[in-house]
């Protein structure tokens, strides 16, 4: 090639030897995204996949979008021995809620590192368990043996409210957190709720008020930073495949100028490759983070300056699930946080 | 036909002579729905249609879904004389905001009854102008010469909050009204915002806080019932063709048991054919009111009983526009409120 | 109301006594559309509804879009006695394929008229059974005791090709009939195929070539008019709720000028309220027939005039199911063919 | 990290110095996908972007999905001098059809390599111009100064029919090529055709028969391999963001057993990383290639073995545009064909 060459920053190089990785519950949406991303992650050697219902089939048969993957699904193992023998050192679990709980001890005792995408350990206070909202984890994550990966809604809502409440701005009146989710958040098991003809052109609230499990996750995270108080959480299903948009109103104890709030949030997330505080006047949209591990957010004042509005958008399967799981693993492994993870989103989808 | 006959309630019969009707701005979504409904309304003789950009074309050419309509579009007239000569006695205006304002005097002075779907007169205090939120109009509507048909968002939000605030339940802390709209609410003029590839799989807030014009409508309606106070209004665009879902949180001055709130709402809307307070435990979804002039709503308590949540779903083009316009006209004309209007929605769409 | 009155054609008046109607399999999409349309049909008194899985529930609970319907679902009866006692004289069956077959004798022997929307009798040659492609039925329909309502694909394809093949234009080389269906065509039972996230943004062929049951229906209908020959049928699922678009290429035995073909089709369907042959240059789109019982079609010549292309669009739940069923019943009952059926489609959905 | 390491194949390493790349027309869907992919392409240093309408804006402002891109849009240059001074050696043009034609000489004379995604040079016979259907290019591509990147429809249809026609199987009777396209294929300029409410729940044929420009591309490609004959091409717009599904029927001169056809296609595409001939019984779906540069295809016999059906699915923006452009550039540059290009698709979108 005789074309003139341009100067370019050298890319980060992975360690000579990648780490052996296995995925439990690999055939759901979260699992399949884990597999897709780990396949091209320079530090990962994807060695084992598990599935309850599809064991024995090649993964590429269950997910024809992954044709170059040469792995056959195992029955999700209760005992990690066989996977360890194959070289697995890290396990991502995308099993349904409740399914990993009983397996955890065996996996941890065998010396595996675990990132669990279910809700099983999100409220846990056990030694070695870390709630993996990456941007708020600090050094605790480095010591984690099991990372409880946050729920998709909780991720968006907490990234939106933590800078404000840790600054002492919250009056203590109810925070109202409304959120919209794409249908992949409801999982891959068919039901009338996710039937195209039922949900495909409609909007529906569900488990509103204080009924959704993610509200307890949010409350727990607030308690961890010493902030307790009423939060109302209203999730809605809207007809998009991916994405969460959180619209949160925080009653303020005292006036905060918008520029100061904007500066505070921007400072808090400086250095966070995956959180972007938008310019004043802009608002996040889920299409801008689709396919990306980013959270975009924006601020507004309302009700005469007595309420701070925060809007946050994520891809529920990436920053809300598989992406944050890998981000947490990158941090644990000492690699650059963005390794194997897209900052850019898809132009359209 | 020899089949045995079943007893059946006789349907309402229209007057012998239908009333001549014209539609300004007939080619947008609201206009086209007016035309579709008026074509089969037993009390209407649809005689004239107007359009700024498509004048001279048959309506059935602009809207191939209406093939049996034998009307050519006029240039939207500034002077109603020619339409009156054709027999028009009532005019529905679906012109863009601002366009009917200058025409109004000529139309009213000529003795026409007008239902205006734009925002032009919604804040008006002029004699003979009525804000047409039908279920809250009372007898004032009977005397109306011009009905200012409410905005789609305002309709959903006001139907949701008025029973509570008129009962004195509101504490005066900010009401947070979030709402989701289908894309037809953005009108038929093409733009990047309504491009399928941009909005078709995404959720986006816009004109949030206090930026949307419908907030002034809501505030004005609250003032009319003697209730003033802060309201935060956050509209969002979601990828469905039709529908509005409002999720409103109302801070309570004192505890109200859910059963009492439920009973109060049900009583308030008793006799309203188009408002349905759902059974406890149910939540409205826009698919259930698609193609119907109904508003479905549901109640919840949250934040330890300090917040009343009201959820309301309407079809933005029907109860939020063309349907409510015809409902208002039915009331003015002394006909049954449901004449020519569907209570049932489409099974799917 | 002092408004001047306009002259208007008097509407058709129903018989004094409506006919008692029951619907089997009322909770699927076809059944629910039957119920919606029959509720406002001036000649029908809807008296009984059946369901296998939802018996005992009010229909308005299973279909919240139908709140004003005061009927509780029966277990789909094997014996029609109880329904006859309630006044049912006509039964529409929207049961799954195979389910009405065994019931038919009991229903017919009891003197009921039946319109069956399943495939069970579409190939039948039994006395009193009519294949109900309405525009091609002739007087045979008047004598029908059981109408086998055509399949949705077969309706679109046959309306498109019958004028050409009965004119002797077909060369006998394979007709290639490709078709696109909305997801409601796959029924309401949830499955991965109809999961929003799987089918919601994707296109997929299925049962192509000669695998789909509707091909046999098409072949049989061709045989009835003395035309046998190879037909290739390729159905595809595309992400819309309703609609079928058929794109058919017919090899010509000899050149036919486009104007002559256009005139022949228009003549053939003269007087058919529900078939519209579009102007030259126009093409049908499913959105234009959504919510309507119409079939829109258009013609083109291709391959140097050796191939006639016919494009046909219908609403799969109306002209392709519930609408045509009622159209057939209107014909049987001697009522105007359009009674209770929309010619106009929805402006948007 | 003390986790045990697994053996892993070393990834391909890019040359020390990446090649300087510029993109004309960078803000449309094809351009934005080029930018997204080139940003992480290990052999590319993306140095310059052009736009007619958005010049002066940061690309990350026009495409908020690309926040980490630090390039301001230039006015699409007529003269490449300034870009060459910045180090650009290769230009991808995603300008609208007709816009690059006049610029080409200046760009080529200045020594730049060009990949043009428009139709401007697809029928060209000029020296140094190659029609870049990669899998059928052979060594000609290595010498190309300008690659005319194929149209999206033409790519899917030609990959589907070339193995059959070059084997001498085509009878010469009309090939019927029907195809479905996602809406991004219609470009990013807003219009009623791409308005969500118009196209979002509907299917529509357009430019059917012999009206679409891609038909000439297909005919030209057939002529290049010595196969001329009638082809009917019927494109349709369906409501998905991305994807093309081609359904092609090829009349056979003599019977070909399905297994032989299957083997022949598989052999023809052996070694092609981006073409996958599916197992017998499977059919391609656009969701499986979404986000991937792959073409999935499948074969069937129909009409008693006289017709070969070929089904092919691609992502119109990748294998149908930006992906194939980069694939062509990889080949020209002597790099592995898959460099910077995804073989796997997104799990959902």
mmCIF file of C-alpha atoms in Angstrom, chain C residues 75-333:
data_model
loop_
_atom_site.group_PDB
_atom_site.id
_atom_site.type_symbol
_atom_site.label_atom_id
_atom_site.label_comp_id
_atom_site.label_asym_id
_atom_site.label_seq_id
_atom_site.Cartn_x
_atom_site.Cartn_y
_atom_site.Cartn_z
ATOM 1 C CA UNK C 75 -66.895 -22.169 27.054
ATOM 2 C CA UNK C 76 -67.043 -22.585 23.252
ATOM 3 C CA UNK C 77 -70.049 -24.905 23.021
ATOM 4 C CA UNK C 78 -69.920 -28.236 21.210
ATOM 5 C CA UNK C 79 -73.706 -28.218 21.138
ATOM 6 C CA UNK C 80 -75.466 -25.050 20.035
ATOM 7 C CA UNK C 81 -78.635 -25.672 21.991
ATOM 8 C CA UNK C 82 -78.102 -23.150 24.737
ATOM 9 C CA UNK C 83 -77.151 -20.447 22.259
ATOM 10 C CA UNK C 84 -80.227 -21.166 20.150
ATOM 11 C CA UNK C 85 -82.323 -20.857 23.264
ATOM 12 C CA UNK C 86 -80.891 -17.398 23.758
ATOM 13 C CA UNK C 87 -81.917 -16.417 20.241
ATOM 14 C CA UNK C 88 -78.749 -17.076 18.271
ATOM 15 C CA UNK C 89 -79.503 -17.775 14.613
ATOM 16 C CA UNK C 90 -76.123 -17.160 13.047
ATOM 17 C CA UNK C 91 -72.740 -18.277 14.312
ATOM 18 C CA UNK C 92 -69.381 -16.881 13.307
ATOM 19 C CA UNK C 93 -66.574 -19.235 14.182
ATOM 20 C CA UNK C 94 -63.128 -17.772 14.735
ATOM 21 C CA UNK C 95 -61.826 -20.947 16.322
ATOM 22 C CA UNK C 96 -58.336 -22.171 15.438
ATOM 23 C CA UNK C 97 -57.969 -24.387 12.401
ATOM 24 C CA UNK C 98 -59.374 -27.836 13.084
ATOM 25 C CA UNK C 99 -61.561 -26.888 16.021
ATOM 26 C CA UNK C 100 -64.860 -26.280 14.258
ATOM 27 C CA UNK C 101 -64.690 -29.297 11.988
ATOM 28 C CA UNK C 102 -66.188 -31.684 14.513
ATOM 29 C CA UNK C 103 -68.808 -29.188 15.693
ATOM 30 C CA UNK C 104 -70.089 -28.294 12.244
ATOM 31 C CA UNK C 105 -72.710 -31.028 11.870
ATOM 32 C CA UNK C 106 -74.365 -30.195 15.181
ATOM 33 C CA UNK C 107 -74.530 -26.504 14.378
ATOM 34 C CA UNK C 108 -75.848 -26.983 10.862
ATOM 35 C CA UNK C 109 -78.315 -29.693 11.844
ATOM 36 C CA UNK C 110 -79.746 -27.326 14.419
ATOM 37 C CA UNK C 111 -80.570 -24.926 11.613
ATOM 38 C CA UNK C 112 -77.917 -22.332 12.311
ATOM 39 C CA UNK C 113 -76.260 -20.398 9.558
ATOM 40 C CA UNK C 114 -72.477 -20.511 9.990
ATOM 41 C CA UNK C 115 -69.592 -18.401 8.759
ATOM 42 C CA UNK C 116 -66.372 -20.239 9.575
ATOM 43 C CA UNK C 117 -63.170 -18.198 9.510
ATOM 44 C CA UNK C 118 -60.879 -21.220 9.805
ATOM 45 C CA UNK C 119 -59.431 -23.321 7.000
ATOM 46 C CA UNK C 120 -61.556 -26.347 7.917
ATOM 47 C CA UNK C 121 -64.031 -26.133 5.038
ATOM 48 C CA UNK C 122 -62.159 -24.098 2.472
ATOM 49 C CA UNK C 123 -61.383 -27.148 0.338
ATOM 50 C CA UNK C 124 -64.722 -28.812 1.026
ATOM 51 C CA UNK C 125 -67.050 -29.888 -1.763
ATOM 52 C CA UNK C 126 -69.926 -30.683 0.577
ATOM 53 C CA UNK C 127 -73.468 -29.578 -0.222
ATOM 54 C CA UNK C 128 -74.343 -26.229 1.335
ATOM 55 C CA UNK C 129 -70.732 -25.162 1.823
ATOM 56 C CA UNK C 130 -69.565 -22.086 -0.085
ATOM 57 C CA UNK C 131 -66.050 -20.713 -0.382
ATOM 58 C CA UNK C 132 -66.766 -17.103 0.479
ATOM 59 C CA UNK C 133 -64.505 -14.962 -1.652
ATOM 60 C CA UNK C 134 -67.406 -12.594 -1.862
ATOM 61 C CA UNK C 135 -66.694 -10.834 -5.142
ATOM 62 C CA UNK C 136 -66.394 -14.215 -6.913
ATOM 63 C CA UNK C 137 -69.251 -16.058 -5.246
ATOM 64 C CA UNK C 138 -72.226 -15.171 -7.376
ATOM 65 C CA UNK C 139 -75.620 -16.454 -6.318
ATOM 66 C CA UNK C 140 -74.151 -19.574 -4.766
ATOM 67 C CA UNK C 141 -73.686 -17.573 -1.571
ATOM 68 C CA UNK C 142 -77.411 -17.045 -1.148
ATOM 69 C CA UNK C 143 -77.939 -20.764 -0.670
ATOM 70 C CA UNK C 144 -74.959 -21.304 1.623
ATOM 71 C CA UNK C 145 -75.578 -22.887 4.983
ATOM 72 C CA UNK C 146 -71.888 -22.723 5.868
ATOM 73 C CA UNK C 147 -69.565 -20.130 4.400
ATOM 74 C CA UNK C 148 -65.910 -21.087 4.440
ATOM 75 C CA UNK C 149 -64.358 -17.664 4.804
ATOM 76 C CA UNK C 150 -61.151 -17.448 2.751
ATOM 77 C CA UNK C 151 -57.695 -17.122 4.244
ATOM 78 C CA UNK C 152 -56.185 -13.675 4.403
ATOM 79 C CA UNK C 153 -53.374 -14.373 1.945
ATOM 80 C CA UNK C 154 -55.682 -16.278 -0.389
ATOM 81 C CA UNK C 155 -58.116 -13.366 -0.436
ATOM 82 C CA UNK C 156 -55.475 -10.884 -1.530
ATOM 83 C CA UNK C 157 -53.839 -13.191 -4.066
ATOM 84 C CA UNK C 158 -57.074 -14.447 -5.614
ATOM 85 C CA UNK C 159 -58.624 -11.000 -5.957
ATOM 86 C CA UNK C 160 -55.406 -10.055 -7.754
ATOM 87 C CA UNK C 161 -55.134 -12.956 -10.187
ATOM 88 C CA UNK C 162 -58.672 -14.124 -10.918
ATOM 89 C CA UNK C 163 -59.551 -11.350 -13.385
ATOM 90 C CA UNK C 164 -56.412 -12.156 -15.374
ATOM 91 C CA UNK C 165 -56.616 -15.931 -15.374
ATOM 92 C CA UNK C 166 -60.340 -16.077 -16.081
ATOM 93 C CA UNK C 167 -59.657 -13.866 -19.087
ATOM 94 C CA UNK C 168 -57.310 -16.534 -20.412
ATOM 95 C CA UNK C 169 -54.204 -14.378 -20.111
ATOM 96 C CA UNK C 170 -52.050 -16.744 -18.082
ATOM 97 C CA UNK C 171 -49.363 -18.560 -20.068
ATOM 98 C CA UNK C 172 -49.213 -21.454 -17.643
ATOM 99 C CA UNK C 173 -45.660 -20.724 -16.538
ATOM 100 C CA UNK C 174 -45.397 -20.316 -12.773
ATOM 101 C CA UNK C 175 -47.269 -17.481 -11.150
ATOM 102 C CA UNK C 176 -45.020 -16.021 -8.437
ATOM 103 C CA UNK C 177 -47.089 -14.719 -5.532
ATOM 104 C CA UNK C 178 -45.074 -12.998 -2.845
ATOM 105 C CA UNK C 179 -46.886 -11.559 0.135
ATOM 106 C CA UNK C 180 -46.199 -9.595 3.296
ATOM 107 C CA UNK C 181 -48.275 -10.017 6.410
ATOM 108 C CA UNK C 182 -48.666 -8.047 9.594
ATOM 109 C CA UNK C 183 -48.035 -9.892 12.836
ATOM 110 C CA UNK C 184 -51.687 -10.188 13.865
ATOM 111 C CA UNK C 185 -51.881 -12.774 11.082
ATOM 112 C CA UNK C 186 -49.832 -15.071 13.299
ATOM 113 C CA UNK C 187 -52.497 -15.065 15.974
ATOM 114 C CA UNK C 188 -52.561 -14.007 19.586
ATOM 115 C CA UNK C 189 -50.865 -16.969 21.229
ATOM 116 C CA UNK C 190 -47.452 -15.748 22.330
ATOM 117 C CA UNK C 191 -44.310 -17.273 20.857
ATOM 118 C CA UNK C 192 -40.786 -16.235 19.969
ATOM 119 C CA UNK C 193 -41.891 -15.520 16.392
ATOM 120 C CA UNK C 194 -44.274 -12.811 17.552
ATOM 121 C CA UNK C 195 -42.136 -11.451 20.413
ATOM 122 C CA UNK C 196 -41.750 -7.716 19.846
ATOM 123 C CA UNK C 197 -37.986 -7.824 20.178
ATOM 124 C CA UNK C 198 -37.653 -10.633 17.630
ATOM 125 C CA UNK C 199 -40.064 -9.571 14.894
ATOM 126 C CA UNK C 200 -40.429 -5.877 15.671
ATOM 127 C CA UNK C 201 -37.707 -4.531 13.415
ATOM 128 C CA UNK C 202 -37.104 -7.390 11.019
ATOM 129 C CA UNK C 203 -38.458 -9.113 7.929
ATOM 130 C CA UNK C 204 -38.668 -12.878 7.555
ATOM 131 C CA UNK C 205 -39.919 -15.314 4.924
ATOM 132 C CA UNK C 206 -41.584 -18.479 6.182
ATOM 133 C CA UNK C 207 -43.321 -21.561 4.744
ATOM 134 C CA UNK C 208 -42.218 -20.486 1.266
ATOM 135 C CA UNK C 209 -42.551 -22.158 -2.124
ATOM 136 C CA UNK C 210 -45.345 -24.647 -1.692
ATOM 137 C CA UNK C 211 -45.371 -25.061 2.079
ATOM 138 C CA UNK C 212 -48.173 -22.712 3.120
ATOM 139 C CA UNK C 213 -51.746 -23.994 3.427
ATOM 140 C CA UNK C 214 -53.137 -20.972 1.623
ATOM 141 C CA UNK C 215 -51.441 -22.160 -1.562
ATOM 142 C CA UNK C 216 -53.820 -25.095 -1.672
ATOM 143 C CA UNK C 217 -56.706 -22.698 -1.267
ATOM 144 C CA UNK C 218 -55.409 -20.649 -4.177
ATOM 145 C CA UNK C 219 -54.904 -23.732 -6.336
ATOM 146 C CA UNK C 220 -58.388 -24.950 -5.527
ATOM 147 C CA UNK C 221 -59.933 -21.617 -6.435
ATOM 148 C CA UNK C 222 -58.024 -21.667 -9.732
ATOM 149 C CA UNK C 223 -59.267 -25.165 -10.432
ATOM 150 C CA UNK C 224 -62.840 -23.998 -9.834
ATOM 151 C CA UNK C 225 -62.480 -21.554 -12.718
ATOM 152 C CA UNK C 226 -60.794 -24.157 -14.888
ATOM 153 C CA UNK C 227 -57.281 -22.817 -14.505
ATOM 154 C CA UNK C 228 -54.651 -25.154 -13.194
ATOM 155 C CA UNK C 229 -50.954 -24.556 -13.197
ATOM 156 C CA UNK C 230 -47.964 -23.883 -11.006
ATOM 157 C CA UNK C 231 -48.140 -21.160 -8.384
ATOM 158 C CA UNK C 232 -45.238 -20.279 -6.095
ATOM 159 C CA UNK C 233 -46.280 -18.623 -2.855
ATOM 160 C CA UNK C 234 -43.792 -16.874 -0.606
ATOM 161 C CA UNK C 235 -45.253 -15.331 2.558
ATOM 162 C CA UNK C 236 -43.188 -12.986 4.720
ATOM 163 C CA UNK C 237 -43.726 -11.563 8.187
ATOM 164 C CA UNK C 238 -43.050 -7.827 8.478
ATOM 165 C CA UNK C 239 -43.316 -5.579 11.545
ATOM 166 C CA UNK C 240 -46.767 -4.095 11.259
ATOM 167 C CA UNK C 241 -49.829 -5.014 13.281
ATOM 168 C CA UNK C 242 -52.246 -5.472 10.385
ATOM 169 C CA UNK C 243 -52.228 -5.729 6.655
ATOM 170 C CA UNK C 244 -51.362 -7.938 3.754
ATOM 171 C CA UNK C 245 -49.601 -6.803 0.646
ATOM 172 C CA UNK C 246 -49.533 -9.283 -2.237
ATOM 173 C CA UNK C 247 -47.139 -8.795 -5.138
ATOM 174 C CA UNK C 248 -48.021 -11.218 -7.889
ATOM 175 C CA UNK C 249 -46.349 -11.783 -11.251
ATOM 176 C CA UNK C 250 -48.421 -13.532 -13.893
ATOM 177 C CA UNK C 251 -46.651 -14.704 -17.077
ATOM 178 C CA UNK C 252 -48.798 -13.747 -20.065
ATOM 179 C CA UNK C 253 -49.720 -16.050 -22.933
ATOM 180 C CA UNK C 254 -49.858 -13.064 -25.266
ATOM 181 C CA UNK C 255 -49.321 -9.339 -24.881
ATOM 182 C CA UNK C 256 -52.068 -7.396 -23.126
ATOM 183 C CA UNK C 257 -51.847 -3.609 -23.255
ATOM 184 C CA UNK C 258 -51.761 -2.107 -19.787
ATOM 185 C CA UNK C 259 -54.778 0.073 -20.513
ATOM 186 C CA UNK C 260 -56.754 -2.993 -21.561
ATOM 187 C CA UNK C 261 -55.732 -4.875 -18.434
ATOM 188 C CA UNK C 262 -56.614 -1.896 -16.302
ATOM 189 C CA UNK C 263 -60.027 -1.577 -17.979
ATOM 190 C CA UNK C 264 -60.709 -5.298 -17.651
ATOM 191 C CA UNK C 265 -59.974 -5.315 -13.931
ATOM 192 C CA UNK C 266 -62.002 -2.159 -13.343
ATOM 193 C CA UNK C 267 -64.954 -3.657 -15.213
ATOM 194 C CA UNK C 268 -64.711 -6.924 -13.353
ATOM 195 C CA UNK C 269 -64.927 -5.137 -10.029
ATOM 196 C CA UNK C 270 -67.496 -2.527 -11.024
ATOM 197 C CA UNK C 271 -70.159 -2.508 -8.366
ATOM 198 C CA UNK C 272 -67.894 -4.108 -5.800
ATOM 199 C CA UNK C 273 -67.891 -1.600 -2.962
ATOM 200 C CA UNK C 274 -64.830 -3.138 -1.403
ATOM 201 C CA UNK C 275 -62.474 -3.573 -4.353
ATOM 202 C CA UNK C 276 -60.820 -0.515 -5.779
ATOM 203 C CA UNK C 277 -58.605 -0.683 -8.854
ATOM 204 C CA UNK C 278 -56.230 2.247 -8.457
ATOM 205 C CA UNK C 279 -55.466 4.808 -11.112
ATOM 206 C CA UNK C 280 -52.528 4.016 -13.390
ATOM 207 C CA UNK C 281 -49.327 5.040 -11.663
ATOM 208 C CA UNK C 282 -50.633 4.489 -8.150
ATOM 209 C CA UNK C 283 -49.697 1.520 -5.981
ATOM 210 C CA UNK C 284 -51.553 0.137 -2.971
ATOM 211 C CA UNK C 285 -50.179 0.444 0.556
ATOM 212 C CA UNK C 286 -51.508 -1.387 3.557
ATOM 213 C CA UNK C 287 -51.952 1.853 5.531
ATOM 214 C CA UNK C 288 -54.656 2.942 3.088
ATOM 215 C CA UNK C 289 -56.837 -0.085 3.824
ATOM 216 C CA UNK C 290 -56.108 -0.359 7.557
ATOM 217 C CA UNK C 291 -59.392 -0.466 9.415
ATOM 218 C CA UNK C 292 -61.290 -0.864 6.134
ATOM 219 C CA UNK C 293 -62.857 -3.892 4.463
ATOM 220 C CA UNK C 294 -61.409 -2.774 1.126
ATOM 221 C CA UNK C 295 -58.930 -4.372 -1.212
ATOM 222 C CA UNK C 296 -56.879 -1.810 -3.144
ATOM 223 C CA UNK C 297 -55.076 -3.101 -6.225
ATOM 224 C CA UNK C 298 -52.873 -1.884 -9.062
ATOM 225 C CA UNK C 299 -51.419 -3.277 -12.273
ATOM 226 C CA UNK C 300 -48.083 -3.010 -14.087
ATOM 227 C CA UNK C 301 -46.455 -4.689 -17.058
ATOM 228 C CA UNK C 302 -42.863 -5.876 -16.780
ATOM 229 C CA UNK C 303 -40.222 -7.954 -18.582
ATOM 230 C CA UNK C 304 -41.040 -6.379 -21.926
ATOM 231 C CA UNK C 305 -44.742 -6.888 -21.498
ATOM 232 C CA UNK C 306 -44.493 -10.637 -20.908
ATOM 233 C CA UNK C 307 -45.399 -10.407 -17.235
ATOM 234 C CA UNK C 308 -48.410 -8.787 -15.603
ATOM 235 C CA UNK C 309 -47.741 -7.537 -12.092
ATOM 236 C CA UNK C 310 -50.691 -7.164 -9.743
ATOM 237 C CA UNK C 311 -50.349 -5.555 -6.327
ATOM 238 C CA UNK C 312 -53.127 -5.955 -3.775
ATOM 239 C CA UNK C 313 -53.457 -4.632 -0.228
ATOM 240 C CA UNK C 314 -55.992 -5.643 2.405
ATOM 241 C CA UNK C 315 -56.424 -5.461 6.145
ATOM 242 C CA UNK C 316 -55.850 -9.075 7.135
ATOM 243 C CA UNK C 317 -58.328 -8.863 10.018
ATOM 244 C CA UNK C 318 -61.102 -7.253 7.948
ATOM 245 C CA UNK C 319 -61.237 -8.169 4.245
ATOM 246 C CA UNK C 320 -58.886 -11.014 5.204
ATOM 247 C CA UNK C 321 -61.073 -12.275 8.081
ATOM 248 C CA UNK C 322 -63.816 -10.601 10.154
ATOM 249 C CA UNK C 323 -64.834 -8.021 7.562
ATOM 250 C CA UNK C 324 -65.280 -10.478 4.718
ATOM 251 C CA UNK C 325 -67.161 -12.789 7.085
ATOM 252 C CA UNK C 326 -69.687 -10.039 7.779
ATOM 253 C CA UNK C 327 -69.736 -9.097 4.095
ATOM 254 C CA UNK C 328 -70.698 -12.672 3.319
ATOM 255 C CA UNK C 329 -73.364 -12.628 5.991
ATOM 256 C CA UNK C 330 -74.742 -9.343 4.628
ATOM 257 C CA UNK C 331 -75.057 -10.999 1.223
ATOM 258 C CA UNK C 332 -76.749 -14.045 2.665
ATOM 259 C CA UNK C 333 -79.147 -11.858 4.619
#
